[in-house]
Coordinates of C-alpha atoms in Angstrom, one line a residue:
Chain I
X1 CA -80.8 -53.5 -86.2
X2 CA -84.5 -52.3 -85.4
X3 CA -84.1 -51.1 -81.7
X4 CA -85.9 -49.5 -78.3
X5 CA -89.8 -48.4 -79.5
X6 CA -89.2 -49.0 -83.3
X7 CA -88.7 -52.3 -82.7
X8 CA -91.8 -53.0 -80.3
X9 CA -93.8 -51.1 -83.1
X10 CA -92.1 -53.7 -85.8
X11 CA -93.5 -56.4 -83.6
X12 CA -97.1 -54.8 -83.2
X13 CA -96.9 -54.1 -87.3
X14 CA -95.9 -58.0 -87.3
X15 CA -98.5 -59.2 -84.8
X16 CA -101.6 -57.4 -87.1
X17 CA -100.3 -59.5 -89.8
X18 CA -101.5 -62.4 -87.4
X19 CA -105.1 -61.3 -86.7
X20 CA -105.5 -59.4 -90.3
X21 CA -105.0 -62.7 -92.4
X22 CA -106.0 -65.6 -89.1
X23 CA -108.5 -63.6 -88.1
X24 CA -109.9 -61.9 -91.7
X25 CA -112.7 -64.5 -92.8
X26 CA -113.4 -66.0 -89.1
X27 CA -113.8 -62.3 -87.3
X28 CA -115.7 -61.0 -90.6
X29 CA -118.4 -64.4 -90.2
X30 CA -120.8 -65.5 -92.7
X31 CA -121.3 -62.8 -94.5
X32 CA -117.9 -64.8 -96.3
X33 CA -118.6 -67.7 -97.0
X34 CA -116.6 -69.2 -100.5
X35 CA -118.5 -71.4 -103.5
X36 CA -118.2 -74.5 -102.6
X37 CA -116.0 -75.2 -105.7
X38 CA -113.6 -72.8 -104.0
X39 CA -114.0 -74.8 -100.6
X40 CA -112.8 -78.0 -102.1
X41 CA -109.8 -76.4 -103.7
X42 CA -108.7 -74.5 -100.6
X43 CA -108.4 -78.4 -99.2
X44 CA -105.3 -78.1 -101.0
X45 CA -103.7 -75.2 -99.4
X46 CA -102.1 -76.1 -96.4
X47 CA -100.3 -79.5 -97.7
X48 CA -99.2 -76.9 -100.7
X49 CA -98.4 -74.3 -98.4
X50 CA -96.6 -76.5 -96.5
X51 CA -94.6 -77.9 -99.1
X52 CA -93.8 -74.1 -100.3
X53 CA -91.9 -73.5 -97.2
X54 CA -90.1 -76.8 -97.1
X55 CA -88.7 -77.7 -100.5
X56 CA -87.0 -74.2 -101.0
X57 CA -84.8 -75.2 -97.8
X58 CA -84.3 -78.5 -98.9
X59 CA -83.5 -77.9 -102.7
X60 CA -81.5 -74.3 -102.6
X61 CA -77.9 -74.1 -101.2
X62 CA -77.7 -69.9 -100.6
X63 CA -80.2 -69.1 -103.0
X64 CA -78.9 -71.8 -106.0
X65 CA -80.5 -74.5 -106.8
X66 CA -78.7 -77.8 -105.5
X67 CA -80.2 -81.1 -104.8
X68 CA -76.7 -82.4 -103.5
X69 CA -76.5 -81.0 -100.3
X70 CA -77.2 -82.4 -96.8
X71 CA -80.3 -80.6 -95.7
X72 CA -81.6 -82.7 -98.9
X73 CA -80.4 -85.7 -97.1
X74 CA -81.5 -85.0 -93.8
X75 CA -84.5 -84.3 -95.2
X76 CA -85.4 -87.7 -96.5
X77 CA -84.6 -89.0 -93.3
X78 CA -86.9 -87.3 -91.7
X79 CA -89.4 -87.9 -94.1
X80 CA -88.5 -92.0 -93.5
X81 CA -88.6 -91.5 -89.5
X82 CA -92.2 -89.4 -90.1
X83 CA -93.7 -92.1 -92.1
X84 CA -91.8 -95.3 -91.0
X85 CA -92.3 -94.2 -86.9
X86 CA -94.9 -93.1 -84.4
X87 CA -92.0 -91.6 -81.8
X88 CA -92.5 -87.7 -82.2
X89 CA -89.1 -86.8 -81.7
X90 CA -87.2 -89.4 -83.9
X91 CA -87.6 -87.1 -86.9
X92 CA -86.0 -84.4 -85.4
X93 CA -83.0 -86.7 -83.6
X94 CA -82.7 -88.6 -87.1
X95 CA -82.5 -85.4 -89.2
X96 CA -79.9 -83.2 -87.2
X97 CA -77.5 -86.1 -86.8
X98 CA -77.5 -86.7 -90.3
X99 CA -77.0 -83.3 -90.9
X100 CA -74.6 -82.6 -88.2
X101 CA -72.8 -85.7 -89.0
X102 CA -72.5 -84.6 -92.7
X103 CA -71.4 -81.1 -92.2
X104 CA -69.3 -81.2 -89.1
X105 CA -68.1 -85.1 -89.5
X106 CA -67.6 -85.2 -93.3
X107 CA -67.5 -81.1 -94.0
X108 CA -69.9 -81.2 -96.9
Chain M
X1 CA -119.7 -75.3 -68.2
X2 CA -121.8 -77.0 -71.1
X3 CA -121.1 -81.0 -71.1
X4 CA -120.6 -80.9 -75.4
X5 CA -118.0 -78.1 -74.5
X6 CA -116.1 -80.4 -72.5
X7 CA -116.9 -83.5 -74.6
X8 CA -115.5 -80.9 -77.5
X9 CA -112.4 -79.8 -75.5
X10 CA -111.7 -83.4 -74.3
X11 CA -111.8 -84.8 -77.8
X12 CA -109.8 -81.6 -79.1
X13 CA -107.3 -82.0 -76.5
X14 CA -106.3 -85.5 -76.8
X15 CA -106.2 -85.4 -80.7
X16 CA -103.7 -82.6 -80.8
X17 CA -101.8 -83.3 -78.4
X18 CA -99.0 -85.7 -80.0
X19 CA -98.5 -82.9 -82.8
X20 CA -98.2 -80.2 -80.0
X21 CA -95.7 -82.3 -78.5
X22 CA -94.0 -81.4 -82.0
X23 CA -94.4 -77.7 -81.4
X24 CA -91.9 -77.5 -78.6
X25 CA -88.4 -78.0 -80.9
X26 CA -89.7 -75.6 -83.2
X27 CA -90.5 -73.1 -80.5
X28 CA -87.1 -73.6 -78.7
X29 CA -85.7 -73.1 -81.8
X30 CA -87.4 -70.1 -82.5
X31 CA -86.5 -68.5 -79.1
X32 CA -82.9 -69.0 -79.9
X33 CA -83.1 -67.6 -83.2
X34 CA -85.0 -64.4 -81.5
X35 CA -82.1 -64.1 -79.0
X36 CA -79.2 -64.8 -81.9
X37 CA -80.7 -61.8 -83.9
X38 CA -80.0 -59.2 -80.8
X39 CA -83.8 -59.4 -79.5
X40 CA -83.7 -59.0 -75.6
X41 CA -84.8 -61.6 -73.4
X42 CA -88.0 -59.3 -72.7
X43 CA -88.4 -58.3 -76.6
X44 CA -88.1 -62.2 -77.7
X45 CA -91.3 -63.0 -75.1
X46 CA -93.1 -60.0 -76.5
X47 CA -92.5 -60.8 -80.1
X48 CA -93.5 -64.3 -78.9
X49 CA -96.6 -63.3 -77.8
X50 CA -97.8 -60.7 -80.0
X51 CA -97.0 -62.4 -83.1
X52 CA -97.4 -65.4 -82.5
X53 CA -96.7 -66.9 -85.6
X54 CA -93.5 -69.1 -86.2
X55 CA -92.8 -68.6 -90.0
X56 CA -93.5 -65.0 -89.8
X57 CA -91.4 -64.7 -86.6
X58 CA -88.4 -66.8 -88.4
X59 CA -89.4 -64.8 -91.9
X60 CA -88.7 -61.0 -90.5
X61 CA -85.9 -61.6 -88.2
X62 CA -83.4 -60.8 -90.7
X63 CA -84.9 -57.8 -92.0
X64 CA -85.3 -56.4 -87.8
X65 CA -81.3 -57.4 -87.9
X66 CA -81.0 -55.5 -90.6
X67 CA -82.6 -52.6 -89.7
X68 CA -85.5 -52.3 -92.8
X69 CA -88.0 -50.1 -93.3
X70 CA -91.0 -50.6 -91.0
X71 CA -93.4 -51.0 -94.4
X72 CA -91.0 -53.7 -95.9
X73 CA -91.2 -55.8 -92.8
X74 CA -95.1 -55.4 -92.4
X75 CA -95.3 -56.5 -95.9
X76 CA -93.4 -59.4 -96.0
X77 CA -95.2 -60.7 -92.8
X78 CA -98.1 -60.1 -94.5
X79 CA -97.0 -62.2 -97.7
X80 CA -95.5 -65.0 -95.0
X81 CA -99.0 -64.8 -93.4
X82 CA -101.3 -64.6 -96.6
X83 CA -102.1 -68.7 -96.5
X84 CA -103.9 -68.2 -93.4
X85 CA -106.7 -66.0 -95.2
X86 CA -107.4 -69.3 -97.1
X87 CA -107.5 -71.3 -93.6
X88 CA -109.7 -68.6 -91.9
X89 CA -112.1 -68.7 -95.1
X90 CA -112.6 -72.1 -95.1
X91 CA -112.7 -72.5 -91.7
X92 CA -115.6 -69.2 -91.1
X93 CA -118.8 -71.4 -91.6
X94 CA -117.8 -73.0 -88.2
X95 CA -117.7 -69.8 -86.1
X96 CA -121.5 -68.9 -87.5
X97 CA -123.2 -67.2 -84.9
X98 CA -120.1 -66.7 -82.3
X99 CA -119.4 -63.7 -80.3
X100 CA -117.4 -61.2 -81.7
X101 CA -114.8 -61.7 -79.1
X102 CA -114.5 -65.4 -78.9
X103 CA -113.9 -64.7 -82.9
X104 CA -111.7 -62.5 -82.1
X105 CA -109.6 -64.6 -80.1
X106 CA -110.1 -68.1 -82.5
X107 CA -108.2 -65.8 -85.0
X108 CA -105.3 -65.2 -83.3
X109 CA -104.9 -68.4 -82.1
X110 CA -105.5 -70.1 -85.7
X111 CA -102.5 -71.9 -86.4
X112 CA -101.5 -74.7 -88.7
X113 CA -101.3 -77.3 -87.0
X114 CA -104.7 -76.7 -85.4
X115 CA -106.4 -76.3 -89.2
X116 CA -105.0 -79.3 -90.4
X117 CA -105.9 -81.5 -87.7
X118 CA -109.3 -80.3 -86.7
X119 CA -110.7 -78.0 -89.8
X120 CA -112.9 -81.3 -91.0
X121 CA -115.0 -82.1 -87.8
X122 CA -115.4 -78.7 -87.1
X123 CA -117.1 -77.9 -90.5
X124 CA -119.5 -81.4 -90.7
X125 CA -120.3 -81.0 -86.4
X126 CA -124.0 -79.2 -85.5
X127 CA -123.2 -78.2 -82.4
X128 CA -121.7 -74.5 -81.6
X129 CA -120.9 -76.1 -77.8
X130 CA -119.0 -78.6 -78.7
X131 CA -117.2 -77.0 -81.5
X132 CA -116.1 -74.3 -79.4
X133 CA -114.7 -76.9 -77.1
X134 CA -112.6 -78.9 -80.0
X135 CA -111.1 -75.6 -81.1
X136 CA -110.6 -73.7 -78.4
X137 CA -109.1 -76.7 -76.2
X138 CA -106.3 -77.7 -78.6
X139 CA -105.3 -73.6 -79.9
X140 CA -104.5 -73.0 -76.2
X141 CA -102.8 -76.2 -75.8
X142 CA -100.5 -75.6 -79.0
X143 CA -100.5 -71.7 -77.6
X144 CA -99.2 -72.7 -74.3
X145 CA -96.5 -75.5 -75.9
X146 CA -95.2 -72.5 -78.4
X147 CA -95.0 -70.2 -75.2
X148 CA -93.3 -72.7 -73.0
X149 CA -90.7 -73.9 -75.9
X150 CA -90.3 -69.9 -76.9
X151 CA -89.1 -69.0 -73.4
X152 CA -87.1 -72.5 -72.6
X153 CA -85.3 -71.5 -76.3
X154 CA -85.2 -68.1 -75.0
X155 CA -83.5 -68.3 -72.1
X156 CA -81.5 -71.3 -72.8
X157 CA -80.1 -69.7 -76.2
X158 CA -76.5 -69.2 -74.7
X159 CA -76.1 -72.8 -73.9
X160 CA -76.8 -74.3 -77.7
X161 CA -73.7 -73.7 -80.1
X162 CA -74.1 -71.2 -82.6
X163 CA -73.0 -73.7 -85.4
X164 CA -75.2 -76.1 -84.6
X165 CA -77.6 -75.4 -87.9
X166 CA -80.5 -75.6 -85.5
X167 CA -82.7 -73.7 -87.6
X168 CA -83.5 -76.6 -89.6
X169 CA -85.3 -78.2 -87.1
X170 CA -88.5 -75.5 -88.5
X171 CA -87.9 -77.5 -92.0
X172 CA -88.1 -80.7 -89.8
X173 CA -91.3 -79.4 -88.0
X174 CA -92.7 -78.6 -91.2
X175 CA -92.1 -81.6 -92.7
X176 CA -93.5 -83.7 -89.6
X177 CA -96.8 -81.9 -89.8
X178 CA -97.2 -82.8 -93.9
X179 CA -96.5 -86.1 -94.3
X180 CA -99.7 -87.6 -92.8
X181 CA -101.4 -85.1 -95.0
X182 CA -99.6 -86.7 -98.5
X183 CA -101.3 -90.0 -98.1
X184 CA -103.8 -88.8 -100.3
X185 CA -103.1 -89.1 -104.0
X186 CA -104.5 -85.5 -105.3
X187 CA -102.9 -83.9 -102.1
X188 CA -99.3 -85.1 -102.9
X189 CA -99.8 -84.0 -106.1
X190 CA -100.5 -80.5 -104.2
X191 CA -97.9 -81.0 -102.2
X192 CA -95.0 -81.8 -105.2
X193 CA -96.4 -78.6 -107.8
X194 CA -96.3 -76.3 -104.7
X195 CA -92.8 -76.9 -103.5
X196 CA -91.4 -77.2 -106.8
X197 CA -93.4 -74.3 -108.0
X198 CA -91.9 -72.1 -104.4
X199 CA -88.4 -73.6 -105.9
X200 CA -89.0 -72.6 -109.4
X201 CA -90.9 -69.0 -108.6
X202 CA -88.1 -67.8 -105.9
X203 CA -86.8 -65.1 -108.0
X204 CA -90.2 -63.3 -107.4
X205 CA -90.1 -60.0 -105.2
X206 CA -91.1 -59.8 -101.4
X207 CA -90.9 -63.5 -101.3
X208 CA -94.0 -63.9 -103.5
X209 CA -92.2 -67.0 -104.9
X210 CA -93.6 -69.1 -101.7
X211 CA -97.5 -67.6 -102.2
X212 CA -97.2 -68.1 -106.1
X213 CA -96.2 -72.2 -105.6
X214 CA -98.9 -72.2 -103.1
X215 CA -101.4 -71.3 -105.6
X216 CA -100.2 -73.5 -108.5
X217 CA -100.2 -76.4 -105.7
X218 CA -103.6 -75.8 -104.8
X219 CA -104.9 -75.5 -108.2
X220 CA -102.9 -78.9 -109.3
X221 CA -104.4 -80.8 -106.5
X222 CA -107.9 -79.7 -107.5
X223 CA -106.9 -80.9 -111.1
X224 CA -105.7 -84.0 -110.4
X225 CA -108.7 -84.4 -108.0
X226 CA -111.1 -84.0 -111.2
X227 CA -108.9 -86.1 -113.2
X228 CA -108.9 -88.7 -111.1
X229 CA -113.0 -88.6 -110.8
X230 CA -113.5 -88.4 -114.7
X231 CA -111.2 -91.6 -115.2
X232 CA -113.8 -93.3 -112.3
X233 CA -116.5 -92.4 -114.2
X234 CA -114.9 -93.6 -117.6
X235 CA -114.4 -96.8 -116.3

């Protein structure tokens, strides 16, 4: 465990990664702008992005991959409840039940 | 105050605030993943604020439980962080002409949510006034929702069972925020080679895996984007 000042130095080391990459075309101005080419592309990047950080939960079981396992099935409930509902929470409700229900209730 | 700021800010505020609503699980459960990893009460609020940035905050936990190198955290914060270049570059034509400061400040509060849901009127409006307004407005409101959630999760962490799996409500988060965006043909397309590609590409070092789909996502939706126009024109 990083502790006492090393650990509030982690965090500041952490927090630059905010403002370097947030902050690195924004605080730097026009003198950056990207071909427009580029532009359109970079539409792409967060529903990519996005999916990046998503499907590696859903699909891997402790590094493995594993499309039987209940995050996978959770997971499609939620995606149901996100495009069948308006209710923000439902999502979130729908998906932990399932999931709790299938690992607690049926131990899988 | 200028009336397009508040025109701006009233127009920012009221479109982001469903979504910000959405923030709060995924701050609570942040908070209580701070606490569960052996942060203090006054270390979780500082890591909170300072960083500011939920995957990256989620991402390094293990390696601060750990106890890694200072370097090896900083870079794989770095790596967790490295799609927001690509936000702040397409976003930067809208901040022409703003104070260093206020630039300053629109870059830490740049997050996601905020990009995806306000990144296209900001680039096609004129006005500097009223785009301050309708980004400003809706960063602080998604700021003060992650703050608010971090400390409820924070200092509520005791009460939640640990084996709870509570950490997949950030997968649930994520997930809320993409589906509206997958509507689009070329962008689901984005969506499918990028997560598969993050699945495929894990093996990579530092966690590279995740920027690596993120790149072959992006350049298959601007593929099948093309593809789709040349068939139009065929026709």
């Amino acid at each position: 465990m990083v502790e006492g000042v090393w650990l509030w130095l982690t965090l500041l080391a952490i927090g630059s990664t905010t403002i370097l990459t947030r902050g690195s075309f924004v605080i730097s101005g026009e003198g950056a702008r990207l071909p427009p080419a580029l532009q359109r592309a970079l539409r792409y990047a967060p529903a990519a992005a996005l999916s990046a950080l998503i499907m590696p939960d859903l699909l891997l079981d402790a590094g493995a991959f594993d499309p039987a396992n209940p995050k996978l099935a959770a997971g499609v409930v939620v995606a149901l409840a996100a495009v069948r509902s308006r209710n923000p929470w439902l999502p979130f409700i729908g998906g932990m039940c399932v999931l709790l229900v299938l690992r607690k209730g049926f131990g899988w | 105050m200028n009336e397009s700021f508040k025109r701006g800010a009233r127009e920012g505020f009221r479109l982001m605030l469903p979504m910000s609503v959405g923030l709060l699980p995924w701050a609570i459960v942040t908070g209580v993943a701070m606490r569960s990893t052996g942060l203090s009460a006054a270390e979780s609020i500082g890591m909170n604020l300072i960083v500011y940035a939920g995957t990256a905050q989620l991402g390094t936990l293990p390696l601060i439980a750990a106890g890694a190198p200072l370097w090896l955290i900083f870079v794989t914060a770095l790596v967790l962080n490295l799609r927001f270049v690509i936000f702040s570059a397409a976003l930067a034509p809208a901040f022409h002409g703003a104070s260093w400061s206020r630039r300053l400040l629109s870059g830490y509060l740049l997050v996601d949510g905020l990009f995806v849901l306000c990144a296209d009127r900001l680039l096609r409006n004129d006005d500097p006034h009223w785009r301050w307004g309708f980004y400003v407005a809706p960063a602080m409101l998604c700021w003060s929702m992650w703050q608010l959630g971090g400390l409820a999760g924070v200092l509520g962490a005791e009460i939640f069972p640990k084996d709870w799996s509570l950490e997949f409500m950030t997968t649930i988060a994520l997930m809320v925020m993409l589906v509206p965006m997958v509507k689009q043909r070329a962008m689901l397309v984005a969506a499918l080679v990028g997560g598969l590609g993050a699945v495929l590409l894990r093996g990579l070092p530092l966690r590279l895996g995740v920027i690596a789909g993120i790149a072959v996502g992006i350049a298959a939706g601007f593929a099948a984007e093309h593809w789709a126009e040349r068939r139009r024109r065929t026709w």
